[in-house]
GROMACS .gro file of C-alpha atoms in nm:
model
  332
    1UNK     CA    1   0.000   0.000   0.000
    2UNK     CA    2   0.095   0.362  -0.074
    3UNK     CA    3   0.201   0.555   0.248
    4UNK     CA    4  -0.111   0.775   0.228
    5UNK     CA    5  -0.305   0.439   0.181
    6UNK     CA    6  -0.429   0.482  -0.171
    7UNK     CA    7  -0.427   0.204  -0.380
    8UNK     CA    8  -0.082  -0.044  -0.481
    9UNK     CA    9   0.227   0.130  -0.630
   10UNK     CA   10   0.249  -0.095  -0.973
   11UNK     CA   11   0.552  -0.331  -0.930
   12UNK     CA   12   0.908  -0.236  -1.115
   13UNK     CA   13   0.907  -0.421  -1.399
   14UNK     CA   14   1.215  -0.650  -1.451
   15UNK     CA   15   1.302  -0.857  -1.782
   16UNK     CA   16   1.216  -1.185  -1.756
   17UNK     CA   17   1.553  -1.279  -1.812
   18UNK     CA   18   1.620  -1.675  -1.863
   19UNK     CA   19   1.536  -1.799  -1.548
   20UNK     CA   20   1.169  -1.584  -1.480
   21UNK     CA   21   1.283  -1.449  -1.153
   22UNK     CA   22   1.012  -1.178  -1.227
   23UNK     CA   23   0.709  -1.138  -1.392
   24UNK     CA   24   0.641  -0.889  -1.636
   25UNK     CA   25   0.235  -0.970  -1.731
   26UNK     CA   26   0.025  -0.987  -1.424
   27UNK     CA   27  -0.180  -1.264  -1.594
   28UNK     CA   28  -0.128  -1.586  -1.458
   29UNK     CA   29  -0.127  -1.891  -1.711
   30UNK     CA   30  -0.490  -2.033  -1.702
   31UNK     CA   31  -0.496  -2.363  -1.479
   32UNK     CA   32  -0.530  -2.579  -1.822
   33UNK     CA   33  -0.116  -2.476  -1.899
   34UNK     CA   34   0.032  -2.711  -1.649
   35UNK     CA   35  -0.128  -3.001  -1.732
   36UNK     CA   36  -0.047  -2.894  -2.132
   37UNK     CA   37   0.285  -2.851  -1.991
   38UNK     CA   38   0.327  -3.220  -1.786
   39UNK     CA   39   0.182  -3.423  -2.067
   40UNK     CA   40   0.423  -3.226  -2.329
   41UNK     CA   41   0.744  -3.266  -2.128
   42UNK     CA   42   0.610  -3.651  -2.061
   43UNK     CA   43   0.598  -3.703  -2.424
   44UNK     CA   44   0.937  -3.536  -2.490
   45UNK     CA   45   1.107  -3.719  -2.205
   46UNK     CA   46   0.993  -4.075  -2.365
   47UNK     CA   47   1.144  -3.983  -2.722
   48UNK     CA   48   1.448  -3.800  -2.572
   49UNK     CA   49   1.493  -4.124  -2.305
   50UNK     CA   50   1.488  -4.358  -2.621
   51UNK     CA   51   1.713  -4.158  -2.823
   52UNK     CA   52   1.956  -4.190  -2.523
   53UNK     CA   53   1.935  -4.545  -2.523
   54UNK     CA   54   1.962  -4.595  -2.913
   55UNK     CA   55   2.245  -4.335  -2.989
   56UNK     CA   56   2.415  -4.415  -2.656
   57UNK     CA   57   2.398  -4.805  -2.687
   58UNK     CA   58   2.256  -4.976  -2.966
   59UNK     CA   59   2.424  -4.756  -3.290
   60UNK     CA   60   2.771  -4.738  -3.347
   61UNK     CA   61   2.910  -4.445  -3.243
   62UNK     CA   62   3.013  -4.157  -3.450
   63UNK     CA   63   3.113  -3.804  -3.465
   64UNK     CA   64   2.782  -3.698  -3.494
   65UNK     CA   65   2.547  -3.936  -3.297
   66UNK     CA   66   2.761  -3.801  -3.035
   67UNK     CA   67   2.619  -3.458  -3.040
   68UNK     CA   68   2.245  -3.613  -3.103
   69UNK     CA   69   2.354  -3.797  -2.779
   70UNK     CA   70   2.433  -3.491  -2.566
   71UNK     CA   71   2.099  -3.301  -2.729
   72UNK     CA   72   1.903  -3.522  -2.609
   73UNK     CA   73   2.069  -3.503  -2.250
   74UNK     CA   74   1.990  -3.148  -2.290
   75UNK     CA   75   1.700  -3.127  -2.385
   76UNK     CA   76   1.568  -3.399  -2.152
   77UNK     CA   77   1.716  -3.216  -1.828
   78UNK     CA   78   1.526  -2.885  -1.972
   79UNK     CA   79   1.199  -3.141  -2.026
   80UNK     CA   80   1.253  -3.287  -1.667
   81UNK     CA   81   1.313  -2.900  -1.487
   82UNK     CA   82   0.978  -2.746  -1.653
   83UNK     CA   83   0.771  -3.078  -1.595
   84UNK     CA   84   0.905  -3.047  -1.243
   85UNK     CA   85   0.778  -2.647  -1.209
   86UNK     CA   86   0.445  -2.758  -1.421
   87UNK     CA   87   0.371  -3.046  -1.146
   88UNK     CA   88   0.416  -2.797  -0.834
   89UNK     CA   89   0.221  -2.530  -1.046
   90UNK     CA   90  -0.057  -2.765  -1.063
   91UNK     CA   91  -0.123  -2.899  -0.724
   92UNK     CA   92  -0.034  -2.535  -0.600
   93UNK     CA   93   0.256  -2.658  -0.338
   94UNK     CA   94   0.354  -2.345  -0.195
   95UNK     CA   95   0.669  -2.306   0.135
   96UNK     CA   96   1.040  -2.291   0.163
   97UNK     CA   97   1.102  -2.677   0.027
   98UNK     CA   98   0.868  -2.588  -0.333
   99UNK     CA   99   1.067  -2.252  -0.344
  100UNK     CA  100   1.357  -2.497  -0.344
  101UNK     CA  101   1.270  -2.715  -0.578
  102UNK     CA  102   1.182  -2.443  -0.786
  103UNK     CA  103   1.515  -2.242  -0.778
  104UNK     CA  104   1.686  -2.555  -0.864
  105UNK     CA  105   1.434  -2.637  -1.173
  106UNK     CA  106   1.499  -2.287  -1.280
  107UNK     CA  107   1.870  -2.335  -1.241
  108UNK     CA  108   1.873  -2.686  -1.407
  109UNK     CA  109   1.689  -2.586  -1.674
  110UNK     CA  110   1.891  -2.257  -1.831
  111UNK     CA  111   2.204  -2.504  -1.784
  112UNK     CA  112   2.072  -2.750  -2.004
  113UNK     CA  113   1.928  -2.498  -2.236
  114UNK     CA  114   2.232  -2.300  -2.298
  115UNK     CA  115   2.373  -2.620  -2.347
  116UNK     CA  116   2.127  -2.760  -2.620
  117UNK     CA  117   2.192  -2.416  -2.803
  118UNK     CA  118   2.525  -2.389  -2.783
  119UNK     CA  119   2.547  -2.788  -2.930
  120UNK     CA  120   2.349  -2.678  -3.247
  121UNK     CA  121   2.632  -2.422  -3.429
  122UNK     CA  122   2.861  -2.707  -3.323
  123UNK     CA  123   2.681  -2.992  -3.499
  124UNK     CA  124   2.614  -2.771  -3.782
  125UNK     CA  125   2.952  -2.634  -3.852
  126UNK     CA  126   3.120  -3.016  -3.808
  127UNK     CA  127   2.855  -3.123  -4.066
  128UNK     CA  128   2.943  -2.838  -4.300
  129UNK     CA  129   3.323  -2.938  -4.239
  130UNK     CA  130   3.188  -3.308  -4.325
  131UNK     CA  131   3.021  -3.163  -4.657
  132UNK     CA  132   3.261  -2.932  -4.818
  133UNK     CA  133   3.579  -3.055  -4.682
  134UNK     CA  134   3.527  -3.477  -4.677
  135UNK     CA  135   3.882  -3.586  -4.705
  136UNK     CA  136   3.994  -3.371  -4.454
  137UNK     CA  137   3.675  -3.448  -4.221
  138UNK     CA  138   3.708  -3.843  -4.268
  139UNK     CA  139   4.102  -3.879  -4.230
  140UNK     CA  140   4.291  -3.592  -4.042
  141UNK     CA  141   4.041  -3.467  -3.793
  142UNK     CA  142   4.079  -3.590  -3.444
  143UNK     CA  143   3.883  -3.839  -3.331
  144UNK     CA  144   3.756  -3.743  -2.983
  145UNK     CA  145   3.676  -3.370  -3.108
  146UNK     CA  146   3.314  -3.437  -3.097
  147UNK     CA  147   3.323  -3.538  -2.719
  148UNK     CA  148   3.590  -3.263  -2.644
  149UNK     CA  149   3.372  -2.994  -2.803
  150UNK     CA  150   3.039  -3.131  -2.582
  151UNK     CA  151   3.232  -3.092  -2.284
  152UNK     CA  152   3.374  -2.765  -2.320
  153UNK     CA  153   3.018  -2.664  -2.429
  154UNK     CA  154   2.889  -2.816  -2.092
  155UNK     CA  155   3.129  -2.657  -1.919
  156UNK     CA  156   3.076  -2.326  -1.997
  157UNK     CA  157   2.677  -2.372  -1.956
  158UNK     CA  158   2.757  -2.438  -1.610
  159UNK     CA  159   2.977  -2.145  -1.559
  160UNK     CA  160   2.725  -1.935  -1.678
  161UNK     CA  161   2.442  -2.087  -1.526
  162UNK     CA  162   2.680  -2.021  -1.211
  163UNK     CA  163   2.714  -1.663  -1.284
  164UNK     CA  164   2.375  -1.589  -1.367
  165UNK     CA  165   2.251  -1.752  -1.030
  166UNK     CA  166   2.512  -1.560  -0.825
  167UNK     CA  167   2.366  -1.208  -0.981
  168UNK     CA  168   2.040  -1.272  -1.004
  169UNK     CA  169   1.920  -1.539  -0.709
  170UNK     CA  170   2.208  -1.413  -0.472
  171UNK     CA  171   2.211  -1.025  -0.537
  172UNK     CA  172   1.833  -1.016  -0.649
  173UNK     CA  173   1.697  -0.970  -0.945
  174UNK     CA  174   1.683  -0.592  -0.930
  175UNK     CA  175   2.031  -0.576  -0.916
  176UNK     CA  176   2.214  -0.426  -1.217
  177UNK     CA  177   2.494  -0.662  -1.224
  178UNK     CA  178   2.167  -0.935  -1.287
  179UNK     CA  179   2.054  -0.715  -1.610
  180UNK     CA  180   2.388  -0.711  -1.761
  181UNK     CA  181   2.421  -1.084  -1.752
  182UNK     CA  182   2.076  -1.135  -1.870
  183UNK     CA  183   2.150  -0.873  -2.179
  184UNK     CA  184   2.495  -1.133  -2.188
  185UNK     CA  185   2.310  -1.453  -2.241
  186UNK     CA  186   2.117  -1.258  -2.487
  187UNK     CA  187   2.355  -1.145  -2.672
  188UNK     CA  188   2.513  -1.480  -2.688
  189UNK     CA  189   2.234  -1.661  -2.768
  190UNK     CA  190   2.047  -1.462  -3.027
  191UNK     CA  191   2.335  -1.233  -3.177
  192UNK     CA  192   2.600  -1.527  -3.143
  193UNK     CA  193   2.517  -1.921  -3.150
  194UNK     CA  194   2.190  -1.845  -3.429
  195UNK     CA  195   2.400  -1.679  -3.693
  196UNK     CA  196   2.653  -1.944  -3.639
  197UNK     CA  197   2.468  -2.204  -3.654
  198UNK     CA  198   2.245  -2.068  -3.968
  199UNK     CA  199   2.552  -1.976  -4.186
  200UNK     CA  200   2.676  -2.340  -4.149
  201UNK     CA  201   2.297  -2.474  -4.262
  202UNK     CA  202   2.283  -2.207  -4.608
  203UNK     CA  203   2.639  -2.414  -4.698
  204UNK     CA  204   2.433  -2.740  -4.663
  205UNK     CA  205   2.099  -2.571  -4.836
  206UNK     CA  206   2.357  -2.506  -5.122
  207UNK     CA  207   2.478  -2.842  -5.102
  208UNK     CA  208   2.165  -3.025  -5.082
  209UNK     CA  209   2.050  -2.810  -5.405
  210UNK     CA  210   2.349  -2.914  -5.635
  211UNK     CA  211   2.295  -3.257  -5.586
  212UNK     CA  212   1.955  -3.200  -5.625
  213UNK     CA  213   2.042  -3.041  -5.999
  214UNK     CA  214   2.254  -3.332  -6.054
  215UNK     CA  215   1.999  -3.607  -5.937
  216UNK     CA  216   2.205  -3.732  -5.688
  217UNK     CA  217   2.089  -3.875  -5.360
  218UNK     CA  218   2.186  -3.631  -5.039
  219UNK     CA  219   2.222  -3.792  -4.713
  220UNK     CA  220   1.954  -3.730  -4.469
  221UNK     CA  221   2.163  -3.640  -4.211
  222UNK     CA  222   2.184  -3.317  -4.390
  223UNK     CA  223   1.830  -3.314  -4.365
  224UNK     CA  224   1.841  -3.389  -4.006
  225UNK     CA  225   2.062  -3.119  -3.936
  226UNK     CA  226   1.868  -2.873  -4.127
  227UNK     CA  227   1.549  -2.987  -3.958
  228UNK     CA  228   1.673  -2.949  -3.632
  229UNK     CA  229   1.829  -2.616  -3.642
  230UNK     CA  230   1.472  -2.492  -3.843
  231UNK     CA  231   1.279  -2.604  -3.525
  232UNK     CA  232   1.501  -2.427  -3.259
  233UNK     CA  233   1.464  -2.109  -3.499
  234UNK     CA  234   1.076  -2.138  -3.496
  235UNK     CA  235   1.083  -2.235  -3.154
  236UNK     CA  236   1.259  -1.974  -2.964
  237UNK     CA  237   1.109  -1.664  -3.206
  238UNK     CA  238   0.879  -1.535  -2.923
  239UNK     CA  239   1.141  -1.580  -2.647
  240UNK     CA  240   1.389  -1.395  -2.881
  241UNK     CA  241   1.142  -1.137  -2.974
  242UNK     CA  242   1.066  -1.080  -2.576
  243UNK     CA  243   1.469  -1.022  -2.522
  244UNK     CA  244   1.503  -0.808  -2.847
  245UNK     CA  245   1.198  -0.565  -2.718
  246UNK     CA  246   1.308  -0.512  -2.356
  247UNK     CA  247   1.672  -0.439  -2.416
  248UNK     CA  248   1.630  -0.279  -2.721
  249UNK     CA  249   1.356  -0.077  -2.634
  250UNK     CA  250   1.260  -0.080  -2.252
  251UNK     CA  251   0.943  -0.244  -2.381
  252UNK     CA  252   0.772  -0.540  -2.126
  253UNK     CA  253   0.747  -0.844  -2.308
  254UNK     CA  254   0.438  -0.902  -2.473
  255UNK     CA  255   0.380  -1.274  -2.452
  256UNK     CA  256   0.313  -1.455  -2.095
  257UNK     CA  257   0.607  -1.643  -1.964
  258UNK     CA  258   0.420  -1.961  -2.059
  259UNK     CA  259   0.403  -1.917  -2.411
  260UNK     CA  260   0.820  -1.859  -2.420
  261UNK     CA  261   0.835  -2.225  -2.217
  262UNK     CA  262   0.608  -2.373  -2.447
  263UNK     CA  263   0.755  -2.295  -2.763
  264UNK     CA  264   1.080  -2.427  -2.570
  265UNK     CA  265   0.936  -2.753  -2.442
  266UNK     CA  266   0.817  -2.826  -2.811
  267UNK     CA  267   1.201  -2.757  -2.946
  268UNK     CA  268   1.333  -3.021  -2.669
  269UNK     CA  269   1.047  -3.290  -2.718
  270UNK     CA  270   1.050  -3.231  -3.097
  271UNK     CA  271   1.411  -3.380  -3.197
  272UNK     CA  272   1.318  -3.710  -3.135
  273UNK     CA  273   1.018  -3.677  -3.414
  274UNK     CA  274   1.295  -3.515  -3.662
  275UNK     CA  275   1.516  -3.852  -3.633
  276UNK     CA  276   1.200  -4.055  -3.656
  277UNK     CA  277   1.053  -3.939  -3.969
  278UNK     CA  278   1.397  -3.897  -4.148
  279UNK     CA  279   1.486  -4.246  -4.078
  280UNK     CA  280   1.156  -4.373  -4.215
  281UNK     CA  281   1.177  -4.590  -4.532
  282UNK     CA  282   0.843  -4.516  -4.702
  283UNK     CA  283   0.976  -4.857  -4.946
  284UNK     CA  284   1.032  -5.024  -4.670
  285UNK     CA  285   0.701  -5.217  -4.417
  286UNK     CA  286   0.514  -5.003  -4.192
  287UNK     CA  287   0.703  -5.082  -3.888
  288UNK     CA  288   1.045  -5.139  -3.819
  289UNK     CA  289   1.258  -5.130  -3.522
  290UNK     CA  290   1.362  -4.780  -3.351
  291UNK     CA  291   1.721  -4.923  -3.423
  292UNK     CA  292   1.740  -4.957  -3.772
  293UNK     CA  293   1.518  -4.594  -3.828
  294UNK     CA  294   1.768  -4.374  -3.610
  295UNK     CA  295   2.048  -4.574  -3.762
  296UNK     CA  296   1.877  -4.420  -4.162
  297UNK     CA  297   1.843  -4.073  -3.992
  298UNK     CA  298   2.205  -4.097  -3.984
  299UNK     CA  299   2.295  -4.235  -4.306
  300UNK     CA  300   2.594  -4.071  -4.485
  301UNK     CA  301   2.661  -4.282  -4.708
  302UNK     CA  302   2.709  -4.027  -4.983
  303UNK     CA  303   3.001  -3.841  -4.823
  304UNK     CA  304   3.184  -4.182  -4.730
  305UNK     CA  305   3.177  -4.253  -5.099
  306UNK     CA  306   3.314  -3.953  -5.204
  307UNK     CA  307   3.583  -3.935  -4.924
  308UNK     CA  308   3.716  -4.299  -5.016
  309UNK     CA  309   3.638  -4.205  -5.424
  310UNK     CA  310   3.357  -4.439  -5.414
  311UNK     CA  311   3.043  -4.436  -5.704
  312UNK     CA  312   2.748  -4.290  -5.667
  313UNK     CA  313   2.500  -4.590  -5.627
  314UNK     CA  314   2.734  -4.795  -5.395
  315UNK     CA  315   2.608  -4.582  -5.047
  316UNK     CA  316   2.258  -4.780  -5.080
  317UNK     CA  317   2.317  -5.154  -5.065
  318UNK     CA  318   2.560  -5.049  -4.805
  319UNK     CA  319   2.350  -4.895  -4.596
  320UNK     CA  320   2.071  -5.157  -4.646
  321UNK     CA  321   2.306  -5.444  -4.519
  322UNK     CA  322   2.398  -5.218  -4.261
  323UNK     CA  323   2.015  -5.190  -4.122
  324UNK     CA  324   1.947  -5.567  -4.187
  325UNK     CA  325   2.251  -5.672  -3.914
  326UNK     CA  326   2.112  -5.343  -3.629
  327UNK     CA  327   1.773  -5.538  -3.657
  328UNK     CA  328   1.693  -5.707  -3.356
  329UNK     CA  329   1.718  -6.051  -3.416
  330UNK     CA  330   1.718  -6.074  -3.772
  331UNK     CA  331   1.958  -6.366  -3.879
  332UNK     CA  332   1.863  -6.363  -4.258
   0.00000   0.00000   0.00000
């Protein structure tokens, strides 16, 4: 109340930031989001949790199942933190321990999503290596890089999930030390890892095109790539266009803090559907095993061949000898 006891002073308004430490719309998400919310994330943790266990286990490993592998860490620790803040949302828990849980979630959940899209210039720049530079790619690189790079990339989400909890949970959000690393892991995220991981996709557009002129088959894990990178874009526009209007222009952000986290839970529960249908063989009978379909999505057949001065057609009955030993007890 106002000292003369007129009505409330309106609340400072604070950006959102990554970790929604304040609210900027007064209007709470309708009772309907949480449960949208639990049964996404459930969804997304069942195709991230197989992914895990196909990519991690059951396909041989290689330089890029490896960052597949750690996206779907990612994006299954971002899954688990919001499914976690949707549960306690919905049967209204309220005290010190849900605070707790909820600071964590919070915490948990920009680590992993820094992470997931700091992985994607990564993936798409080794696949653009793969593409325009094969020999080089397939004999000289080394041959831990793609593990090295996922850790560093780890390791610098946690450092700044580290920072970003000492200014903002520790000082408070109104400090300004909390705005300038908010307007940091802005900057990085929408000025930095997009343009770097779009330039990397228009050399595999090009790609994709000229074999397309020349009839030639393209790998789908070009098409993988592509489609995963396109859904992150699409994805985070509203939580990029909330960032861009506050620090740009002082402007509160115009969409409710549940629309940002659903557009985000779809990008984490979606990869899993992107692998799927690219490692569908509409020739092939209406269902196969998860195996042999994430071992199609990443098929590169094509660049092997060119990289060891192989033909065109050889790739195929490689590859289809290749999916007929990953079946599950198939002993034709």
């Amino acid at each position: 109340m106002c000292p003369g006891g007129g009505s409330e002073a309106p609340p400072e308004l604070y950006s959102r930031g990554f970790l929604t430490w304040e609210q900027l719309s007064a209007l709470p998400p309708p009772a309907v989001v949480s449960y949208i919310f639990l049964l996404l994330c459930a969804c997304g943790l069942v195709g991230n949790a197989l992914v895990l266990w196909f990519f991690g286990f059951c396909i041989k490993r290689s330089p890029f199942s490896v960052y597949f592998l750690h996206l779907a860490a990612a994006d299954a620790g971002y899954l688990a933190s919001k499914a976690l803040l949707a549960l306690l949302g919905a049967g209204g828990l309220r005290g010190p321990p849900a605070d707790y849980v909820r600071a964590v979630c919070r915490l948990a959940g920009l680590c992993a999503l820094v992470t997931s899209v700091s992985l994607l210039p990564a993936l798409a720049a080794e696949r653009c290596a793969c593409v325009t530079l094969p020999a080089w790619f397939w004999r000289r690189r080394p041959a831990r890089l793609s593990a090295v790079v996922c850790a560093l990339l780890w390791g610098c989400a946690l450092l700044l999930t580290g920072l970003h909890n000492y200014f903002c949970a520790v000082l408070g959000p109104g400090a300004a030390a909390c705005g300038h690393v908010d307007a940091f892991l802005g900057i990085l995220l929408f000025l930095v890892l997009c343009p770097l991981m779009v330039l990397p996709c228009l050399v595999l557009v090009l790609h994709v095109e000229c074999r397309a002129r020349r009839r030639q088959r393209s790998a789908k894990l070009n098409h993988v790539v592509l489609a995963t990178v396109s859904v992150f874009l699409v994805c985070s526009i509203y939580l990029g266009i909330d960032w861009f209007l506050f620090w740009v222009f002082q402007i509160p952000a115009p969409f409710p803090e549940y629309v940002t986290d659903l557009c985000l839970c779809v990008n984490g529960s979606a990869k899993p559907v992107v692998y799927f249908l690219a490692g569908r063989d509409k020739g092939q009978r209406l269902w196969e095993p998860l195996r042999v379909v994430f071992q199609r999505a990443l098929r590169d057949g094509a660049e092997l061949g060119e990289a060891g001065g192989g033909g065109g057609g050889g790739p195929t009955a490689n590859t289809v000898a290749l999916e007929m030993q990953c079946a599950p007890g198939n002993a034709s």
